PDB file of C-alpha atoms and ligand atoms in Angstrom:
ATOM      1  CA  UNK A  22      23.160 -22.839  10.611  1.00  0.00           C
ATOM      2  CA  UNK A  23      23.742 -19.126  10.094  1.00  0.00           C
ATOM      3  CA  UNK A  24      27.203 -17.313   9.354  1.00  0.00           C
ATOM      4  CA  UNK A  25      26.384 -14.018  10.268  1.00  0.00           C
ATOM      5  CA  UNK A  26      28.500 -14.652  13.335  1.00  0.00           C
ATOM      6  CA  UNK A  27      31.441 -15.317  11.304  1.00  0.00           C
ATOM      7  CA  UNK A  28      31.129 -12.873   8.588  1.00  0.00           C
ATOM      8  CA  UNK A  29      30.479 -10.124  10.629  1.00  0.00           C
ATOM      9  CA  UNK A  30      33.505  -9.312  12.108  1.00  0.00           C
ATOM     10  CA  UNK A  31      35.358  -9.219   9.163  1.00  0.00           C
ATOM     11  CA  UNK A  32      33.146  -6.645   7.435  1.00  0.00           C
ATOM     12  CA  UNK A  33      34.498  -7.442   3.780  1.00  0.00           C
ATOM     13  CA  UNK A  34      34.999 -10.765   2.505  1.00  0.00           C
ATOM     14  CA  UNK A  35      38.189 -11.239  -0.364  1.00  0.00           C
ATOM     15  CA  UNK A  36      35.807 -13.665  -3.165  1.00  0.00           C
ATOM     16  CA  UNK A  37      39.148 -15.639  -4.250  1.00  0.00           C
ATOM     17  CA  UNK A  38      39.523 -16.747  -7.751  1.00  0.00           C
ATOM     18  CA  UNK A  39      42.725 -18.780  -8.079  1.00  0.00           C
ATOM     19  CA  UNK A  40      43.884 -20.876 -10.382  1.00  0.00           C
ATOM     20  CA  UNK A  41      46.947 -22.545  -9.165  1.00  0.00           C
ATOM     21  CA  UNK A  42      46.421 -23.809  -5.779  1.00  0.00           C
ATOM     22  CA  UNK A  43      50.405 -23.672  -4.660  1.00  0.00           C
ATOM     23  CA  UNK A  44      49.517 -20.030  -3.912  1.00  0.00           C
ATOM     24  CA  UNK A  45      46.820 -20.641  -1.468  1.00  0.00           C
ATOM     25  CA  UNK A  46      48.816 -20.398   1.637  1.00  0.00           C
ATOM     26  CA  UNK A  47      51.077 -16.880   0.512  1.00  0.00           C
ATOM     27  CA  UNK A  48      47.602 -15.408  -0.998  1.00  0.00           C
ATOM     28  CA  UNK A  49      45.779 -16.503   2.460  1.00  0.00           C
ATOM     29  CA  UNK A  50      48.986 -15.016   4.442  1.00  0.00           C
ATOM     30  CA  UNK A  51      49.001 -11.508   2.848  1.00  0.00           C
ATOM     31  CA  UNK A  52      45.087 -11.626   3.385  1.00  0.00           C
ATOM     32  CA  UNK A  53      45.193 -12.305   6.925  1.00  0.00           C
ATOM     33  CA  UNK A  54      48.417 -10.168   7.315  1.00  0.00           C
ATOM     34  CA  UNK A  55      46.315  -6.843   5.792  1.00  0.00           C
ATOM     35  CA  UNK A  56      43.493  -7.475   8.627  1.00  0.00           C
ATOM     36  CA  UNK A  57      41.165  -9.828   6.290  1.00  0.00           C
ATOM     37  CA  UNK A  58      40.821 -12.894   7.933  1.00  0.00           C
ATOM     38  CA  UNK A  59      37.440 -14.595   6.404  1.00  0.00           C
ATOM     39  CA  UNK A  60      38.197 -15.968   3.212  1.00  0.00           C
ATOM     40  CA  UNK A  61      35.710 -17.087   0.259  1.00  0.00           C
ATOM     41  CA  UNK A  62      37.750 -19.301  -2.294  1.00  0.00           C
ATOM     42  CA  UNK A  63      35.216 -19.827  -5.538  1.00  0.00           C
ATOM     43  CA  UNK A  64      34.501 -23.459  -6.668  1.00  0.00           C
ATOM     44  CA  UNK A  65      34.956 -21.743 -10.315  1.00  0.00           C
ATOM     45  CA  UNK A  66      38.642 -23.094 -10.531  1.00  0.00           C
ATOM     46  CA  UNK A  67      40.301 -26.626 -10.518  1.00  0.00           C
ATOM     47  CA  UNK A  68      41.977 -25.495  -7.928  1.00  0.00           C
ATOM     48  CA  UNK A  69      39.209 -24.855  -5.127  1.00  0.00           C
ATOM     49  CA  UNK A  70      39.208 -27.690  -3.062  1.00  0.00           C
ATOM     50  CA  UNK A  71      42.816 -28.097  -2.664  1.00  0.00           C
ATOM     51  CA  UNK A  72      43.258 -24.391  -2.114  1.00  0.00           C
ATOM     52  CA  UNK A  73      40.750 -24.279   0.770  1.00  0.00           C
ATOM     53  CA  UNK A  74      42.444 -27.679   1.994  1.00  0.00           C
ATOM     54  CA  UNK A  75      45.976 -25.884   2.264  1.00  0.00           C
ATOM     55  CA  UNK A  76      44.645 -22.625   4.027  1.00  0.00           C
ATOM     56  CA  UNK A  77      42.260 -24.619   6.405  1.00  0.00           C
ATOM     57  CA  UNK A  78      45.683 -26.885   7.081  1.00  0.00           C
ATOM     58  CA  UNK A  79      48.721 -24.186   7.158  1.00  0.00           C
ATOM     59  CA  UNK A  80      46.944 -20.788   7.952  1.00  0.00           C
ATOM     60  CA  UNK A  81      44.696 -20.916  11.384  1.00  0.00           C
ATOM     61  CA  UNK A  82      44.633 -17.689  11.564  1.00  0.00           C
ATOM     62  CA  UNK A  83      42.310 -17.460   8.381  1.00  0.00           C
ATOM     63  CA  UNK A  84      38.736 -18.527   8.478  1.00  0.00           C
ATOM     64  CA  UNK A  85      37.919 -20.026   4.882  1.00  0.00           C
ATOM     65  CA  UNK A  86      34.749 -21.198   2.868  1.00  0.00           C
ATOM     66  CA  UNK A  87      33.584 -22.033  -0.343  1.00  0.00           C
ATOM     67  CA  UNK A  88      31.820 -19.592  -3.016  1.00  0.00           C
ATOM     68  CA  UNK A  89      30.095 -20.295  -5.967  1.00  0.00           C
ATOM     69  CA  UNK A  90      28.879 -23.372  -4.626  1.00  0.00           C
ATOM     70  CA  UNK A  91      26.483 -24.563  -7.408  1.00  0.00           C
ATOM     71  CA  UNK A  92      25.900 -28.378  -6.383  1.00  0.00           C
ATOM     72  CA  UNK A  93      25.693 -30.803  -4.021  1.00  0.00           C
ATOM     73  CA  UNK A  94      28.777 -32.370  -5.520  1.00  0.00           C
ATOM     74  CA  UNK A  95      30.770 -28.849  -4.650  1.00  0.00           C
ATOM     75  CA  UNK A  96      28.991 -28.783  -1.248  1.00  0.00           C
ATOM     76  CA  UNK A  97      31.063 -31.867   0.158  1.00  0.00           C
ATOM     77  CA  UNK A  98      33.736 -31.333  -1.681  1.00  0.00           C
ATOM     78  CA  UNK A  99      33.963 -27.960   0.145  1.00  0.00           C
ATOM     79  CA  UNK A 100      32.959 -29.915   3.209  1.00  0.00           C
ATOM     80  CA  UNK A 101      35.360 -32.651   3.023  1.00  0.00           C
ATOM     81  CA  UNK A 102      38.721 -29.772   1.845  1.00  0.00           C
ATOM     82  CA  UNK A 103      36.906 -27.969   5.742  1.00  0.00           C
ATOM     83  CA  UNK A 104      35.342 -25.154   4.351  1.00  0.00           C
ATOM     84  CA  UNK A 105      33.796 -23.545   6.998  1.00  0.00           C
ATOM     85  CA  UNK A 106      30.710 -22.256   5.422  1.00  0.00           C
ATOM     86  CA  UNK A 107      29.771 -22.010   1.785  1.00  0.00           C
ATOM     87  CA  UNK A 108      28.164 -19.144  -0.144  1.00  0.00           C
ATOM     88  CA  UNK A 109      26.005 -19.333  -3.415  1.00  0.00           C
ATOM     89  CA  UNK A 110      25.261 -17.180  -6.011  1.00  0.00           C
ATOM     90  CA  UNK A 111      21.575 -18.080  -6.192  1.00  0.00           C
ATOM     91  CA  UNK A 112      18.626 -19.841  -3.907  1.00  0.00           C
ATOM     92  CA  UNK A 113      19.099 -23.572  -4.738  1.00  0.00           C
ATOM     93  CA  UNK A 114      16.449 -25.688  -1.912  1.00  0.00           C
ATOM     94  CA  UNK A 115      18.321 -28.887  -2.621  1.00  0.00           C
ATOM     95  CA  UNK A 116      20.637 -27.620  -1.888  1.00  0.00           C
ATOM     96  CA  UNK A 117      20.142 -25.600   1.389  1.00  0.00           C
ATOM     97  CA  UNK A 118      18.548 -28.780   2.562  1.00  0.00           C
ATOM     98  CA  UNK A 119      21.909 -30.736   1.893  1.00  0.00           C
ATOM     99  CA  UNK A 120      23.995 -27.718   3.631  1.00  0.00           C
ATOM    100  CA  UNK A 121      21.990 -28.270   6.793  1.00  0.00           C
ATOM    101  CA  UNK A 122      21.852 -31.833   6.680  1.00  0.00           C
ATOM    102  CA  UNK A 123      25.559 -31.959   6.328  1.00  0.00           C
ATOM    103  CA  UNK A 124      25.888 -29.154   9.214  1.00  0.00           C
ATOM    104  CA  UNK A 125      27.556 -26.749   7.087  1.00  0.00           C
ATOM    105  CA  UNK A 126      26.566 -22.858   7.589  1.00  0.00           C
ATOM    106  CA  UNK A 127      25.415 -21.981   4.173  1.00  0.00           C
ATOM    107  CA  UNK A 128      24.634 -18.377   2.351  1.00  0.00           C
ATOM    108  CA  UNK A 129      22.408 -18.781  -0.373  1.00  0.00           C
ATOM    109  CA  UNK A 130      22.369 -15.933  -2.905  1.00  0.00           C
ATOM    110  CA  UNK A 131      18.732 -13.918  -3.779  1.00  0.00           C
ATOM    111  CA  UNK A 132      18.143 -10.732  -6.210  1.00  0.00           C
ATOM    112  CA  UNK A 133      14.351 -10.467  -5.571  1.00  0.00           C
ATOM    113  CA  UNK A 134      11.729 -10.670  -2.864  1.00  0.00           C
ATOM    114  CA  UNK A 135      10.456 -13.790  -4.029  1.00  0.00           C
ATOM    115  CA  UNK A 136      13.546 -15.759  -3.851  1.00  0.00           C
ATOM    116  CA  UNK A 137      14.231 -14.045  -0.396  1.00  0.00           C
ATOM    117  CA  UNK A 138      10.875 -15.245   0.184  1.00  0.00           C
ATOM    118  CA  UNK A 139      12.027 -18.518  -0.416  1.00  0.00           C
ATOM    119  CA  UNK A 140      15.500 -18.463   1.375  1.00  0.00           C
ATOM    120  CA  UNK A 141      14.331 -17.211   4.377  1.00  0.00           C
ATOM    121  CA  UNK A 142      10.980 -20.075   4.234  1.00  0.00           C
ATOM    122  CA  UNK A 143      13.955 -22.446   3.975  1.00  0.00           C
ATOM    123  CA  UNK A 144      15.739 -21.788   6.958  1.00  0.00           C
ATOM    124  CA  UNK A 145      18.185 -18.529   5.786  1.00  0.00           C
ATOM    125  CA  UNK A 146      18.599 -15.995   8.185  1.00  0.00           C
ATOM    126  CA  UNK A 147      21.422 -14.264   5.942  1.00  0.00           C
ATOM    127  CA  UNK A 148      21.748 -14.553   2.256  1.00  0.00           C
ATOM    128  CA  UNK A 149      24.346 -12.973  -0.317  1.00  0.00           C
ATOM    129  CA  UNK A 150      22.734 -10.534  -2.250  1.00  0.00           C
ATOM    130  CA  UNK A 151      24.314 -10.788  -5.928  1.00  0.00           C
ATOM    131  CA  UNK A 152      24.682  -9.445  -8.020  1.00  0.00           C
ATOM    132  CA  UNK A 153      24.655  -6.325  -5.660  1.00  0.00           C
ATOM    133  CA  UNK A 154      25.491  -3.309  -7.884  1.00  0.00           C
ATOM    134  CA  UNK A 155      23.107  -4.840 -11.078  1.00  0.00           C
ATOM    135  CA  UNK A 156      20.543  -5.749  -8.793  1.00  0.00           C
ATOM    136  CA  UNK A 157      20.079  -2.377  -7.451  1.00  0.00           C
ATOM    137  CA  UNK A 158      22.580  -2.054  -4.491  1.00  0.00           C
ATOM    138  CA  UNK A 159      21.740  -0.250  -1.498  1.00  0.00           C
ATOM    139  CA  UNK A 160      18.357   1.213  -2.969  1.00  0.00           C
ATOM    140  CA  UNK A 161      17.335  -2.179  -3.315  1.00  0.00           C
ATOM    141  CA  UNK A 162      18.467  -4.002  -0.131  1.00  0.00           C
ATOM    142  CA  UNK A 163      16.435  -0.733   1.681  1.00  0.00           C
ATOM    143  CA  UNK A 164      13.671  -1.557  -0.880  1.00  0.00           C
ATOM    144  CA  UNK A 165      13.362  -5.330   0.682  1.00  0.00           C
ATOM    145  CA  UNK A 166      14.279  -4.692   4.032  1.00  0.00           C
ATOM    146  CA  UNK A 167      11.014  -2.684   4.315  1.00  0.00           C
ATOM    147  CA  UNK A 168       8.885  -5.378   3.647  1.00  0.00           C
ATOM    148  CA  UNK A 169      11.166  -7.891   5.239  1.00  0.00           C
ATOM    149  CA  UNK A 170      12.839  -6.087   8.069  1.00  0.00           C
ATOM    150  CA  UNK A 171      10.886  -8.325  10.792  1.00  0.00           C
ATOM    151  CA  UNK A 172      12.433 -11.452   9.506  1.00  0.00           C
ATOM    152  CA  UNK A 173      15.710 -10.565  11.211  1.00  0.00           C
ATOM    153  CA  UNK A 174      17.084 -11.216   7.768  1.00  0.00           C
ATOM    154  CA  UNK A 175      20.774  -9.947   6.833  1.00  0.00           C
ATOM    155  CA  UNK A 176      22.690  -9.276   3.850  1.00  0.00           C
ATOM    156  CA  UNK A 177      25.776  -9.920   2.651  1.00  0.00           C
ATOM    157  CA  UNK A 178      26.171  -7.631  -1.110  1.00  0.00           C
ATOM    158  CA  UNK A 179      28.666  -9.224  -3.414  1.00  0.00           C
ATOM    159  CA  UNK A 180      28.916  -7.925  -7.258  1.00  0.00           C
ATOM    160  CA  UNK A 181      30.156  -4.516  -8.210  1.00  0.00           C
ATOM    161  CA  UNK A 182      31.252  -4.331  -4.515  1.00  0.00           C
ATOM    162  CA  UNK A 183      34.620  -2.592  -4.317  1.00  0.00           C
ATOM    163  CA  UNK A 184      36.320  -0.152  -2.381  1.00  0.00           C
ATOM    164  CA  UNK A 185      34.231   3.170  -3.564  1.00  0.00           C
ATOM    165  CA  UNK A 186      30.549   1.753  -2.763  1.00  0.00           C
ATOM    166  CA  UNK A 187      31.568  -0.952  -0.086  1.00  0.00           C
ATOM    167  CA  UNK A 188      30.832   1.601   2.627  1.00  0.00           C
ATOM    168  CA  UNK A 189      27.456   2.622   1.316  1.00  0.00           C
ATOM    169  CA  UNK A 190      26.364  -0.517   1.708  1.00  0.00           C
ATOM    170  CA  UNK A 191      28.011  -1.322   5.497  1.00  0.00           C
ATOM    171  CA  UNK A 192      25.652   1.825   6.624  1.00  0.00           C
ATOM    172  CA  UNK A 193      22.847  -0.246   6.393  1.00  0.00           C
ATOM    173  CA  UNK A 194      22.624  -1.905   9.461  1.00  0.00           C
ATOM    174  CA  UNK A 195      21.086  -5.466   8.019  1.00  0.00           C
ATOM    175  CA  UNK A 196      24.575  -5.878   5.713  1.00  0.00           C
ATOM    176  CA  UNK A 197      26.784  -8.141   7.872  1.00  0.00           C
ATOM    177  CA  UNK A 198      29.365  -8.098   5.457  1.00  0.00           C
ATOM    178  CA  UNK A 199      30.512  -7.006   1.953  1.00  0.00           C
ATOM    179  CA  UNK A 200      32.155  -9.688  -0.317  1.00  0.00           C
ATOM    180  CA  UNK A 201      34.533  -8.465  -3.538  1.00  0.00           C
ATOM    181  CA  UNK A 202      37.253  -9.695  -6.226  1.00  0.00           C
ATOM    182  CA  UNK A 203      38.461  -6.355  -5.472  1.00  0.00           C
ATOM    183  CA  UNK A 204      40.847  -7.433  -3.003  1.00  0.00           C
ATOM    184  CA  UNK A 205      42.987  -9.957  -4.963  1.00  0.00           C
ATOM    185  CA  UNK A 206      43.235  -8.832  -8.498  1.00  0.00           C
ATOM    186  CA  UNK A 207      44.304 -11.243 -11.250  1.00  0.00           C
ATOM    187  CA  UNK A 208      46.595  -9.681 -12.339  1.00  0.00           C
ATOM    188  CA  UNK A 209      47.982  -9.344  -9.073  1.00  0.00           C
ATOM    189  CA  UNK A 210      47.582 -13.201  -7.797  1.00  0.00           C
ATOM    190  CA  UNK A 211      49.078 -14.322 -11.628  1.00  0.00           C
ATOM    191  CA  UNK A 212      52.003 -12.154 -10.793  1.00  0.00           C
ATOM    192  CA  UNK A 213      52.608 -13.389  -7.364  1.00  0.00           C
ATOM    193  CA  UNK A 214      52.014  -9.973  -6.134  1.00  0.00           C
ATOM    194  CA  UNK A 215      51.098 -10.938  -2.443  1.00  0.00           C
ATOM    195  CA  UNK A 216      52.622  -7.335  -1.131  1.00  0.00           C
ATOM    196  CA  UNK A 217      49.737  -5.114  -3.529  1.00  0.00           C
ATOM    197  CA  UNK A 218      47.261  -7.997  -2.577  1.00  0.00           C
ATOM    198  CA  UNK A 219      48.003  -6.934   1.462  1.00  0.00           C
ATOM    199  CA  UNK A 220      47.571  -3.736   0.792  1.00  0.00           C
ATOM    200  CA  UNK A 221      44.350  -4.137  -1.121  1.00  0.00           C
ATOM    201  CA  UNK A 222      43.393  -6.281   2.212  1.00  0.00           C
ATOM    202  CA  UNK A 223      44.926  -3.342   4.821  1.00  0.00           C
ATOM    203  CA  UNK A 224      42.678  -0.253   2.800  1.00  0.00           C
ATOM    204  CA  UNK A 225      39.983  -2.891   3.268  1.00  0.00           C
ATOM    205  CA  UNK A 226      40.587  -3.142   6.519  1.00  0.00           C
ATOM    206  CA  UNK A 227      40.919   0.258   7.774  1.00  0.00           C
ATOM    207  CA  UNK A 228      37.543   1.208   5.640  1.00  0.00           C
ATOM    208  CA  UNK A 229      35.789  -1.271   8.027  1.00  0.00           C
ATOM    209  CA  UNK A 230      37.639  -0.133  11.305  1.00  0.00           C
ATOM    210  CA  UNK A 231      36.447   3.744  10.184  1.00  0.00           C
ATOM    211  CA  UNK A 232      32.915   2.595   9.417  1.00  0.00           C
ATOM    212  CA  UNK A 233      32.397   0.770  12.695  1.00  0.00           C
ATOM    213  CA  UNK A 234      34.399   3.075  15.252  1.00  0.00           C
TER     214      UNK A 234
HETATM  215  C1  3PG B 408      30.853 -13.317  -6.582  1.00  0.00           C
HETATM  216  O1  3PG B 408      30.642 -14.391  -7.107  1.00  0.00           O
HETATM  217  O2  3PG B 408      30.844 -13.199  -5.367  1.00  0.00           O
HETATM  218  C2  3PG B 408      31.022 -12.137  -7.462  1.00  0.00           C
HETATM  219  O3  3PG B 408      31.204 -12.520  -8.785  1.00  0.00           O
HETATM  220  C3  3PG B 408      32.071 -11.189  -7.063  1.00  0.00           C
HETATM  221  O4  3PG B 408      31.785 -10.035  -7.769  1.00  0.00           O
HETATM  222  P1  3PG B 408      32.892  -8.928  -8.052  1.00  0.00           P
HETATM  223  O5  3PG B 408      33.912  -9.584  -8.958  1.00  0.00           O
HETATM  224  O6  3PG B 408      32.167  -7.811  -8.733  1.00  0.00           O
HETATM  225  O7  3PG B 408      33.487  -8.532  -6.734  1.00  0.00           O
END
């Protein structure tokens, strides 16, 4: 199952690392309040599953999945908290073969043509693109998209994303989305600092509106 479709609209996806789930449902609030409604929360915390749990229960409005989904273990615990789709770092075809067994939409990461190669032969039709910036960012998305523009494929650049390259990279037609850390700070979550996180999410926000007006 693809995610383009639900990615897209949103243009930049906050990557959420939290610690302390209790602040799911504020942090998912001030997200959704500053015009970012597609949420990533990263299985690299405790708190993961129980954070996507308490925004899938007590914020509709907010669309949430699961990032840094490394196993199959992860990949139903993401299912079972109701991620709606999960995102890897890398090209895992276990575990793409799990995701679509289990119905869940999943992005698998890529950095070369030959794991693109291998996404797309397994069933991708949009993969994350990580680490974007170290990988080669825009000049290398252009680089693969000329030998694999027929696939249809689209990307979604994640790493070194943030709010003075992001729109580089939504020029390029084939990115569906952008995700970043940018958005909610740690410094800014550990403080409780929901107001600086909205306005992270609102500059976001706008930056898509202006790019896509
Ligand atoms: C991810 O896993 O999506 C990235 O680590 C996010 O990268 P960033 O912190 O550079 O936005």
């Amino acid at each position: 199952m693809d995610i383009a479709g639900t990615l897209g609209p949103a243009g930049i996806i906050p990557v959420i690392v939290i610690e302390d789930a209790a602040q799911a449902v504020p942090l998912a609030r001030a997200l959704v309040a500053g015009g970012l409604p597609v949420l990533e929360v990263t299985f690299r915390t405790r708190a993961a599953a129980a954070a996507i749990s308490a925004i899938r229960h007590e914020v509709p409005e907010a669309t949430v999945g699961a990032g840094t989904v490394l196993t199959v273990d992860q990949l139903y615990s993401a299912k079972k908290a109701g991620a709606a789709f999960c995102v890897a770092p890398g090209f895992d075809p276990a575990i793409m073969e799990e995701a679509s067994s289990a119905l869940m939409p999943f992005c698998p990461g890529v950095a070369t043509a030959s794991e693109l190669s291998q996404a797309l032969s397994a069933g991708a039709k949009t993969v994350k693109f990580f680490p974007a910036e170290a990988a080669g960012g825009v000049k290398m998305i252009k680089n693969l998209l000329g030998a694999f523009r027929f696939t249809g494929v689209r990307f979604m650049p994640t790493g070194g994303v943030n709010l003075a390259n992001v729109e580089q990279y939504l020029a390029v037609p084939e990115v569906v989305a952008c995700g970043g850390t940018w958005i909610v700070p740690k410094d800014a979550l550990a403080a409780g600092d929901f107001a600086a996180i909205e306005k992270l999410a609102a500059d976001a926000a706008a930056l898509v509106r202006r790019i896509r007006s």
